[in-house]
Coordinates of C-alpha atoms and ligand atoms in Angstrom, one line a residue:
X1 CA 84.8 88.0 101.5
X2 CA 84.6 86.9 97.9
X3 CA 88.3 84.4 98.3
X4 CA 85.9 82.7 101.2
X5 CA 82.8 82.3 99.0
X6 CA 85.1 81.1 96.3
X7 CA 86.5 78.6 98.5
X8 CA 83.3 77.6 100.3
X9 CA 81.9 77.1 96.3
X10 CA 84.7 75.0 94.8
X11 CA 84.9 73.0 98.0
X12 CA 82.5 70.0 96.7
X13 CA 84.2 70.4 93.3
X14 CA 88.1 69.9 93.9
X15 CA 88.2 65.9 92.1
X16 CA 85.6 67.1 89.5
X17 CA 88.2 69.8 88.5
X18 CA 90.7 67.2 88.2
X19 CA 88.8 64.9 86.6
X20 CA 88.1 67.3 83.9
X21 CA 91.5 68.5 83.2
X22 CA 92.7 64.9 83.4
X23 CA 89.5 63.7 80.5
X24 CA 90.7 66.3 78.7
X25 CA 94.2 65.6 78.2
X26 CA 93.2 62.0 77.7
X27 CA 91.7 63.0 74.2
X28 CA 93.5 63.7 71.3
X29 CA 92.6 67.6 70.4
X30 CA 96.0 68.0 67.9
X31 CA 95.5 71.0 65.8
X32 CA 98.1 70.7 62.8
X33 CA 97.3 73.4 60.4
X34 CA 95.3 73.8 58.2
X35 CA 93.6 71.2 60.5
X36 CA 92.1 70.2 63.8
X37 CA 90.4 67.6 65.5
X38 CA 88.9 69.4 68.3
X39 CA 85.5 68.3 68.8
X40 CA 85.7 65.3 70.5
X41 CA 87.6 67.1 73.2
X42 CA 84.5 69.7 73.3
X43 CA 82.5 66.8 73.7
X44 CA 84.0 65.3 76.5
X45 CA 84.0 69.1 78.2
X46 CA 80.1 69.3 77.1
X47 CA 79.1 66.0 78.9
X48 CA 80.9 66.8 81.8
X49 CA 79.3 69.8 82.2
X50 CA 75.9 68.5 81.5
X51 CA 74.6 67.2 85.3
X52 CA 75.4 71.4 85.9
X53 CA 72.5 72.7 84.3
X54 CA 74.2 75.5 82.3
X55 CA 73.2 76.7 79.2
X56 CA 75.9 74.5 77.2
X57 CA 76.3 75.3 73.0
X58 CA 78.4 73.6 70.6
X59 CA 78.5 75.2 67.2
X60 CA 80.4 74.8 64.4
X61 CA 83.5 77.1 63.3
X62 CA 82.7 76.8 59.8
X63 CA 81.4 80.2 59.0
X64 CA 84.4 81.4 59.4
X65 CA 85.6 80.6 55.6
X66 CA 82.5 83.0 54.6
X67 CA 83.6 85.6 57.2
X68 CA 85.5 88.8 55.7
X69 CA 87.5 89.5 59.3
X70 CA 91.3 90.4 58.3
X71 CA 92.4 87.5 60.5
X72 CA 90.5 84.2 59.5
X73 CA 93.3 82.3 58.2
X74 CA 92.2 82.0 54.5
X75 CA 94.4 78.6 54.2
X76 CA 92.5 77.0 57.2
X77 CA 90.0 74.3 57.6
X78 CA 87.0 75.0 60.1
X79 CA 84.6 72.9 58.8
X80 CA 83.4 70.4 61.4
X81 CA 85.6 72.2 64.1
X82 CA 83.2 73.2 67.1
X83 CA 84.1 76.0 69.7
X84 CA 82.0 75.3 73.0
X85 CA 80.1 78.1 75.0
X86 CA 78.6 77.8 78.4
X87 CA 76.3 80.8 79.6
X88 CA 75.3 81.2 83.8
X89 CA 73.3 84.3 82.9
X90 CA 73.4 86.8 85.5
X91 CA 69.9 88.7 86.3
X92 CA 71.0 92.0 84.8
X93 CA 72.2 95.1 85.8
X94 CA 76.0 93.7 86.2
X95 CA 79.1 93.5 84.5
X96 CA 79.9 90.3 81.8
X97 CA 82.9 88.9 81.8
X98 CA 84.1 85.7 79.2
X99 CA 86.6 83.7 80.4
X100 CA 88.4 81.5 77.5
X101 CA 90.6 78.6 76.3
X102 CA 92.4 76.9 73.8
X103 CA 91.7 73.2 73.1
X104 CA 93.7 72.4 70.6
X105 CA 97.1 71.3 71.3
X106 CA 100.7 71.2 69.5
X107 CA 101.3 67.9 68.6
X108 CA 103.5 65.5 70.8
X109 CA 106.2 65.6 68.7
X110 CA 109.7 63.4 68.3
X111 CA 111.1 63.8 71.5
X112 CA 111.1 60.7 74.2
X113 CA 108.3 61.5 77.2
X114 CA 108.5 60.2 80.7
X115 CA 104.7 58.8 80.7
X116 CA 102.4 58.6 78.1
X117 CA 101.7 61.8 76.6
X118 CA 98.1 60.9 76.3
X119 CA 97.7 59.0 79.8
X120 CA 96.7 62.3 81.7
X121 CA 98.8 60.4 84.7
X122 CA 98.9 62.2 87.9
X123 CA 102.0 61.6 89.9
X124 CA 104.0 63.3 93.0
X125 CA 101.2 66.2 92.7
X126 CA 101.5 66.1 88.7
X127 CA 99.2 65.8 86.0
X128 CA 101.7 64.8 82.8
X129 CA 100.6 64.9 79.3
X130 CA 100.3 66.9 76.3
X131 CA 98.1 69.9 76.4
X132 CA 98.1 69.4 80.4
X133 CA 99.7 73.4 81.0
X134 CA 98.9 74.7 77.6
X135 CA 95.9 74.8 78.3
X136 CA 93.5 71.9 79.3
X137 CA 93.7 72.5 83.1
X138 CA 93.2 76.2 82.6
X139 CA 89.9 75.8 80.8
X140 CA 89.2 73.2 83.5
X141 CA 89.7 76.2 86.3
X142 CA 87.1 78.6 84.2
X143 CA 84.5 76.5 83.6
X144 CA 84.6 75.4 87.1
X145 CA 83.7 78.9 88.2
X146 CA 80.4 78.6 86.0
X147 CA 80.0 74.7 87.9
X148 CA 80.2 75.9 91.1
X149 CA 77.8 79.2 90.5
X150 CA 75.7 76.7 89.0
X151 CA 75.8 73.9 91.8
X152 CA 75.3 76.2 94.2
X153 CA 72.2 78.2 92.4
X154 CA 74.1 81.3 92.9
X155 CA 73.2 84.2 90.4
X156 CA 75.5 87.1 89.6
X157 CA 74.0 90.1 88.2
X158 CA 76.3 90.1 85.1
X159 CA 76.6 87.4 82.7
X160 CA 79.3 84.6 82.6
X161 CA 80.5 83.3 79.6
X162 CA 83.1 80.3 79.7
X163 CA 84.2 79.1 76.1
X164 CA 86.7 77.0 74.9
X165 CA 87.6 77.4 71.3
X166 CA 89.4 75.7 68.3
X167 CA 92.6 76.7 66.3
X168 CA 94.6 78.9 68.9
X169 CA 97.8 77.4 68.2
X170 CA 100.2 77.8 65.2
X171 CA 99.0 81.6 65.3
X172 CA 95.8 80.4 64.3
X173 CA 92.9 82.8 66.6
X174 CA 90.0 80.9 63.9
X175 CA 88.3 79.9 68.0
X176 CA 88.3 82.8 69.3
X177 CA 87.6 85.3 66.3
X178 CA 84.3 83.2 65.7
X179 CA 83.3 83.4 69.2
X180 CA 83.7 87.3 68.9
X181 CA 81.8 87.3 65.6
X182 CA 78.9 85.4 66.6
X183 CA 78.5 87.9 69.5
X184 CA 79.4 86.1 72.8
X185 CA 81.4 89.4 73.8
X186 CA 81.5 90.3 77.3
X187 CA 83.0 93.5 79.7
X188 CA 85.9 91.7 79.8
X189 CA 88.1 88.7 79.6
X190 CA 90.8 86.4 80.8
X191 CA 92.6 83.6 78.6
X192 CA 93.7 80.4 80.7
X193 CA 97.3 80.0 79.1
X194 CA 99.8 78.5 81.7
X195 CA 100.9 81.9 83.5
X196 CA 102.7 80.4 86.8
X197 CA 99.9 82.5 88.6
X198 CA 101.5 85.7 86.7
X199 CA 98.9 88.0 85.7
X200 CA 99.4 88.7 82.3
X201 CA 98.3 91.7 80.9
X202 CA 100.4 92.1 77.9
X203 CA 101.5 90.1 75.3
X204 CA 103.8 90.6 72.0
X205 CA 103.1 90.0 68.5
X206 CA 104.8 87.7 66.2
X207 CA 105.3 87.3 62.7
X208 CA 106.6 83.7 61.2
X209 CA 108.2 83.3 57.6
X210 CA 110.3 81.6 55.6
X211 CA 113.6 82.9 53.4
X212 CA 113.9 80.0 50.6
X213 CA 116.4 80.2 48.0
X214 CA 116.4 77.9 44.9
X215 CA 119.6 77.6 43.5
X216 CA 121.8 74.7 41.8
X217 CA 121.0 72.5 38.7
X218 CA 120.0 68.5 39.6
X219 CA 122.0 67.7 36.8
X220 CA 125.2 69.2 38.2
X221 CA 125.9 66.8 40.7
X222 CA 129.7 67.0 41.4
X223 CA 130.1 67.1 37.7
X224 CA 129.9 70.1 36.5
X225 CA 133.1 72.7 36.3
X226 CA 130.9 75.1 39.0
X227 CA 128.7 74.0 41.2
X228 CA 126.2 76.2 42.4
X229 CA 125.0 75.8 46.3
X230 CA 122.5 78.4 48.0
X231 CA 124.5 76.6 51.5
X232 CA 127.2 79.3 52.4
X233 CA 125.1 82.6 50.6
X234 CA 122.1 81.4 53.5
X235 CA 125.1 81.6 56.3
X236 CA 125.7 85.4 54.8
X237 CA 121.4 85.7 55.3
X238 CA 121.8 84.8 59.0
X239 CA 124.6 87.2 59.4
X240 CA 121.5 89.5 57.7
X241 CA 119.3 88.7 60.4
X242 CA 122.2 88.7 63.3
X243 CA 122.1 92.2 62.7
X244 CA 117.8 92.5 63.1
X245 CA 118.6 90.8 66.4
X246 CA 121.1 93.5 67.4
X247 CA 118.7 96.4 65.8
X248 CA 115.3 95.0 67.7
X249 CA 117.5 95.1 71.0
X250 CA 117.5 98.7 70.9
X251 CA 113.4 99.2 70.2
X252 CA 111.6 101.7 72.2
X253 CA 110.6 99.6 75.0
X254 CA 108.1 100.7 76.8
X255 CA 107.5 100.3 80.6
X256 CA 106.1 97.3 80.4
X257 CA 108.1 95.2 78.8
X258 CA 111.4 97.7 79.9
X259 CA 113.0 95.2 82.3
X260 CA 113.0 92.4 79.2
X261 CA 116.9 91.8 78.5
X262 CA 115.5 91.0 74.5
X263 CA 112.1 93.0 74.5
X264 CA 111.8 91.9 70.6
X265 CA 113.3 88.9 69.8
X266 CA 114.2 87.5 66.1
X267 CA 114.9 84.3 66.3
X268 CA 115.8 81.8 63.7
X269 CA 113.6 78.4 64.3
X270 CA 114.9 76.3 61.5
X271 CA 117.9 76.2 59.1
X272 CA 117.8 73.5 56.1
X273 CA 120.2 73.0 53.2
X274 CA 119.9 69.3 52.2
X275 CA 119.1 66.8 54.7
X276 CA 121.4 64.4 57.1
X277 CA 119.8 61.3 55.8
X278 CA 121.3 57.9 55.0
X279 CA 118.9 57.3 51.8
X280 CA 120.4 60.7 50.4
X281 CA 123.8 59.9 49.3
X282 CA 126.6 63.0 49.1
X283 CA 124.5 65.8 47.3
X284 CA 124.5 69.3 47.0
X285 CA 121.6 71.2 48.4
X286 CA 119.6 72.8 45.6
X287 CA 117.3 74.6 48.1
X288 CA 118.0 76.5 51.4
X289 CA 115.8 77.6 53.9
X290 CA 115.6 79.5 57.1
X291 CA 112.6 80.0 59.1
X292 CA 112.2 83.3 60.8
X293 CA 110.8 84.8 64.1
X294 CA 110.3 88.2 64.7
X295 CA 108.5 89.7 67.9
X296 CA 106.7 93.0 68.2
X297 CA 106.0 95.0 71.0
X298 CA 102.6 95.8 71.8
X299 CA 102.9 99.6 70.7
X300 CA 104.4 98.9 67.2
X301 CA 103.4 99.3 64.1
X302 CA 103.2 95.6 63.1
X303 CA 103.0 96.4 59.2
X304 CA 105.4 98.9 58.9
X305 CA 107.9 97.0 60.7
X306 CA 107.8 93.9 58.9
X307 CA 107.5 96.6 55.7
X308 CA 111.0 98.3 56.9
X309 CA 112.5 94.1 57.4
X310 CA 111.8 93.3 53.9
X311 CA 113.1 96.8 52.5
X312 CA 116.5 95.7 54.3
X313 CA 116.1 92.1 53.5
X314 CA 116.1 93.0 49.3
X315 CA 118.7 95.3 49.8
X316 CA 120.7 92.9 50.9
X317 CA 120.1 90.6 48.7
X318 CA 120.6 93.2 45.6
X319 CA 124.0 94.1 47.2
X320 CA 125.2 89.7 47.3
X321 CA 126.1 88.7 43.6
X322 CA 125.1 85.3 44.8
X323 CA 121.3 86.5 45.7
X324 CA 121.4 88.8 42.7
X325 CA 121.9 85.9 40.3
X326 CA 119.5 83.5 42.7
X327 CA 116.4 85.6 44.1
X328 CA 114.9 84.6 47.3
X329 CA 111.5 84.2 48.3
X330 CA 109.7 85.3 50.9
X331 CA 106.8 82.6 52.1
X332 CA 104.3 83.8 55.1
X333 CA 103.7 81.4 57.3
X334 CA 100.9 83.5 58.9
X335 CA 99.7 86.6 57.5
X336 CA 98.9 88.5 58.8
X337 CA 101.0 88.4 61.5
X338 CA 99.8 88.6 65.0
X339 CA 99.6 91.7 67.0
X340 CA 100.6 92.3 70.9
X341 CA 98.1 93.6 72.9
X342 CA 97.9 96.0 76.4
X343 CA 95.8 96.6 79.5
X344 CA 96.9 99.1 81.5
X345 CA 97.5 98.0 85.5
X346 CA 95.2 100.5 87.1
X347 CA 92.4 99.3 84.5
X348 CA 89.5 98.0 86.7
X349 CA 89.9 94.9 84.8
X350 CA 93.4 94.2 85.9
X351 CA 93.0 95.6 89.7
X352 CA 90.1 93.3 90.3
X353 CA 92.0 90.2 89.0
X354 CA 94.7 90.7 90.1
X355 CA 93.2 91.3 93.7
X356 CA 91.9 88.0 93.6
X357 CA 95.5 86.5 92.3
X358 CA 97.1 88.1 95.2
X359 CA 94.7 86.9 97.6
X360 CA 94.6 83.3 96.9
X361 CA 98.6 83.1 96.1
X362 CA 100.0 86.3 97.4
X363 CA 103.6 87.2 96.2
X364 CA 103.5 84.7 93.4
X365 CA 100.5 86.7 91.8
X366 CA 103.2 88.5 89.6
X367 CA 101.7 91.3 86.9
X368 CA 103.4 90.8 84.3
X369 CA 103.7 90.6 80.2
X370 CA 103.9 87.9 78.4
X371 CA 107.1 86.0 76.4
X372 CA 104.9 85.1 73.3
X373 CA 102.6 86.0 71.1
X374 CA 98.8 84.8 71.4
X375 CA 95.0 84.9 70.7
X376 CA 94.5 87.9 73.3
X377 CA 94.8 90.5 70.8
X378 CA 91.6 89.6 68.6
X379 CA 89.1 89.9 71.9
X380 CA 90.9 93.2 73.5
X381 CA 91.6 95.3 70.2
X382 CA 89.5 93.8 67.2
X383 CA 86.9 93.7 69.8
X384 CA 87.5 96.4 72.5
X385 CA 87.3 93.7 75.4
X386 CA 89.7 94.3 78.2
X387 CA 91.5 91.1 78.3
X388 CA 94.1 89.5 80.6
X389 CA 95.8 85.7 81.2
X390 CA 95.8 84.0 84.4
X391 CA 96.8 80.3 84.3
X392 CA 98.2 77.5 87.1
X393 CA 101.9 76.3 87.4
X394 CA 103.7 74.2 85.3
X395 CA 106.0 73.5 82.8
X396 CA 107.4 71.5 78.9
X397 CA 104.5 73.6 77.0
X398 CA 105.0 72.5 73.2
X399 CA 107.7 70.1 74.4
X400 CA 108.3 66.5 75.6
X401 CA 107.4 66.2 79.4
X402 CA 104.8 68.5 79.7
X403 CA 103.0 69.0 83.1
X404 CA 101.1 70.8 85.2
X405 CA 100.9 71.3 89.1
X406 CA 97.7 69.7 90.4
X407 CA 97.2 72.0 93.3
X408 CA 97.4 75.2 91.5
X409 CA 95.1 73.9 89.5
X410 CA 92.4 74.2 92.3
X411 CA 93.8 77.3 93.2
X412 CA 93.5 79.1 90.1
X413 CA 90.1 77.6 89.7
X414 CA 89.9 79.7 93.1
X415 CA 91.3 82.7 91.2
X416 CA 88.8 82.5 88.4
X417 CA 85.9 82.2 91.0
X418 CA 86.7 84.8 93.4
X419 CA 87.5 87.6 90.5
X420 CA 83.9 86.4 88.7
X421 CA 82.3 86.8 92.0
X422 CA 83.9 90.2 92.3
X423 CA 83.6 91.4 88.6
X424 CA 79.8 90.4 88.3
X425 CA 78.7 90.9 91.3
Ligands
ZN501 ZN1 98.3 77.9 74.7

């Protein structure tokens, strides 16, 4: 009944849909830390959504740096950054639900694309461009649930709340923690990440730092009876961390994520020592590197893990007469780290979503958990709302060639519809 409504109500909206996702990835919305340009992005989301009639707000992140919450990023900028809220108010008695997205994007980075990045071009069923899976479209398929209720004068009897907020990526959160603060909380919620029509309703934790080691004397170069190079002591560090990845490998799993062949990854994302770089003649590195990734599963204790790495990581060091002579340091990239989060499947939450999932895709409608880390956390356990992600199909998030499938677009706007019609009824 409520997949037909759904249907019947996004009918007259299917090139308005993707019209927004494609105006969206048409403006720049990079986030680099500890910036963002987000706003003209919201403004191109606020006028679209102006001819609708919904109450449309556009506020300003900024109160964040004056906020005491444990996870504003103290080494962010949210001045001038604006998180959008649209409100189709329900006429009481009915559950709320908030449905949210990210509009910031990585940047587009070094590698060559196939179109324009920026061009929002549609092709063979394909919308191409940065920010097109992760997560422009997505937030193009909630707020075209609050559209259509609008369009068609349809009123729930719980609220709907459609938002999309600032600083999501580089384990920033700064969007959605001030939507939470300022109050627009709801029964539950669903995040629009690119899902491939799984429903998500668990995601890990992460923690990002960096292992530097100073070491060498600019006047020794080559001419001195020692040199001193931090290069091979950071290979013995990675055998250090080889042995984290074999360690996390054997973590209490979990049910959920017990069918993940690396339920906790640690990864290494970078290695410097010197540079390969024609200005630079032959010189030996006087500073190494190595950027680490660790993953957490949602039941861990984030802080007494990360406590346990860095008891092993000193005792390494104190045990290498290299690192004993040359100290490393430990530099947080995000701290503190982020935390994984967990809705059981026979929550009412989850059984209602991922009804209507199954009924517009079927099989595909996968219930899953999640690869990576993200915002979810904050809304579902800093603020007790039962949260989930649901997002369309597609692919080359944070990499060249990104895209996402056109038609599952409309069909996950279909989703979004047909589980708000359901939730708030
Ligand atoms: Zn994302």
């Amino acid at each position: 009944m409520t997949l037909k409504d759904a249907r019947r109500l996004l009918r007259p909206l299917r090139e308005e849909i993707v019209g927004l996702a494609q105006a969206l990835v048409r403006v720049d919305s990079v986030a680099i830390p500890p910036d963002g340009h987000e706003t003209k992005a919201q403004k191109v989301l606020r006028d679209r959504l102006k001819p609708y009639g919904l109450d449309v707000e556009l506020y300003d992140t900024g109160f964040l740096e004056r906020s005491r919450h444990p996870f504003v990023r103290r080494d962010r900028n949210y001045k001038g950054r604006h998180n959008l809220i649209a409100r189709r108010s329900g006429t009481g008695g009915g559950r709320s639900l908030l449905l949210s997205g990210h509009v910031d994007t990585v940047p587009v980075g070094h590698q060559p694309w196939k179109h324009d990045p920026c061009s929002g071009t549609i092709e063979r069923g394909r919308l191409h461009g940065r920010g097109s899976w992760d997560m422009k479209s997505g937030l193009a398929a909630q707020f075209a649930a609050a559209m259509a209720l609008a369009k068609a004068g349809v009123r729930l009897r719980g609220d709907l709340l459609c938002e999309s907020v600032v600083d999501e990526e580089f384990a920033g959160g700064g969007g959605t923690l001030a939507g939470r603060l300022r109050g627009d909380n709801a029964d539950a919620c669903a995040i629009a990440e690119g899902t491939n029509y799984s429903v998500v309703r668990a995601t890990r934790g992460g923690h990002f730092f960096d292992i530097v080691c100073k070491a060498g004397d600019p006047m020794g170069y080559f001419s001195k009876e020692e040199v001193v190079s931090p290069a091979i002591p950071m290979g013995r560090l990675l055998g250090w961390i080889d042995t984290w990845v074999k360690k996390r490998k054997g973590v209490r799993r979990g049910a959920t994520y017990a069918a993940f062949p690396d339920p906790a990854p640690v990864q290494v994302l970078a290695v410097e020592a010197n540079r390969f770089d024609p200005d630079v003649p032959w010189s030996v590195p006087l500073e190494a590197r190595i950027r680490v990734y660790f993953q957490f599963l949602p039941h861990e204790n984030v802080t007494a893990v990360v406590k346990t790495v860095e008891a092993s990581l000193h005792s390494f060091c104190r045990r290498d007469p290299f690192f004993r002579k040359y100290p490393i340091e430990i530099r947080y990239l995000v701290d503190p780290p982020l935390l994984g989060h967990e809705l059981p499947a026979a929550h009412a939450w989850t059984r209602c979503f991922h009804g209507a999932a199954t009924a517009v895709v079927g099989d595909e409608a996968l219930l899953s958990a999640s690869e990576w880390p993200c915002d979810a956390f904050l809304a579902h356990r800093e603020f007790g709302i039962p949260t989930l992600l649901f997002g369309p199909k597609g692919a080359g998030s944070h990499n060249a060639n990104e895209y996402v499938e056109v038609a599952s677009v409309l069909r996950t706007a279909e989703v979004y519809l047909a589980a708000t019609l359901e939730w708030c009824a």
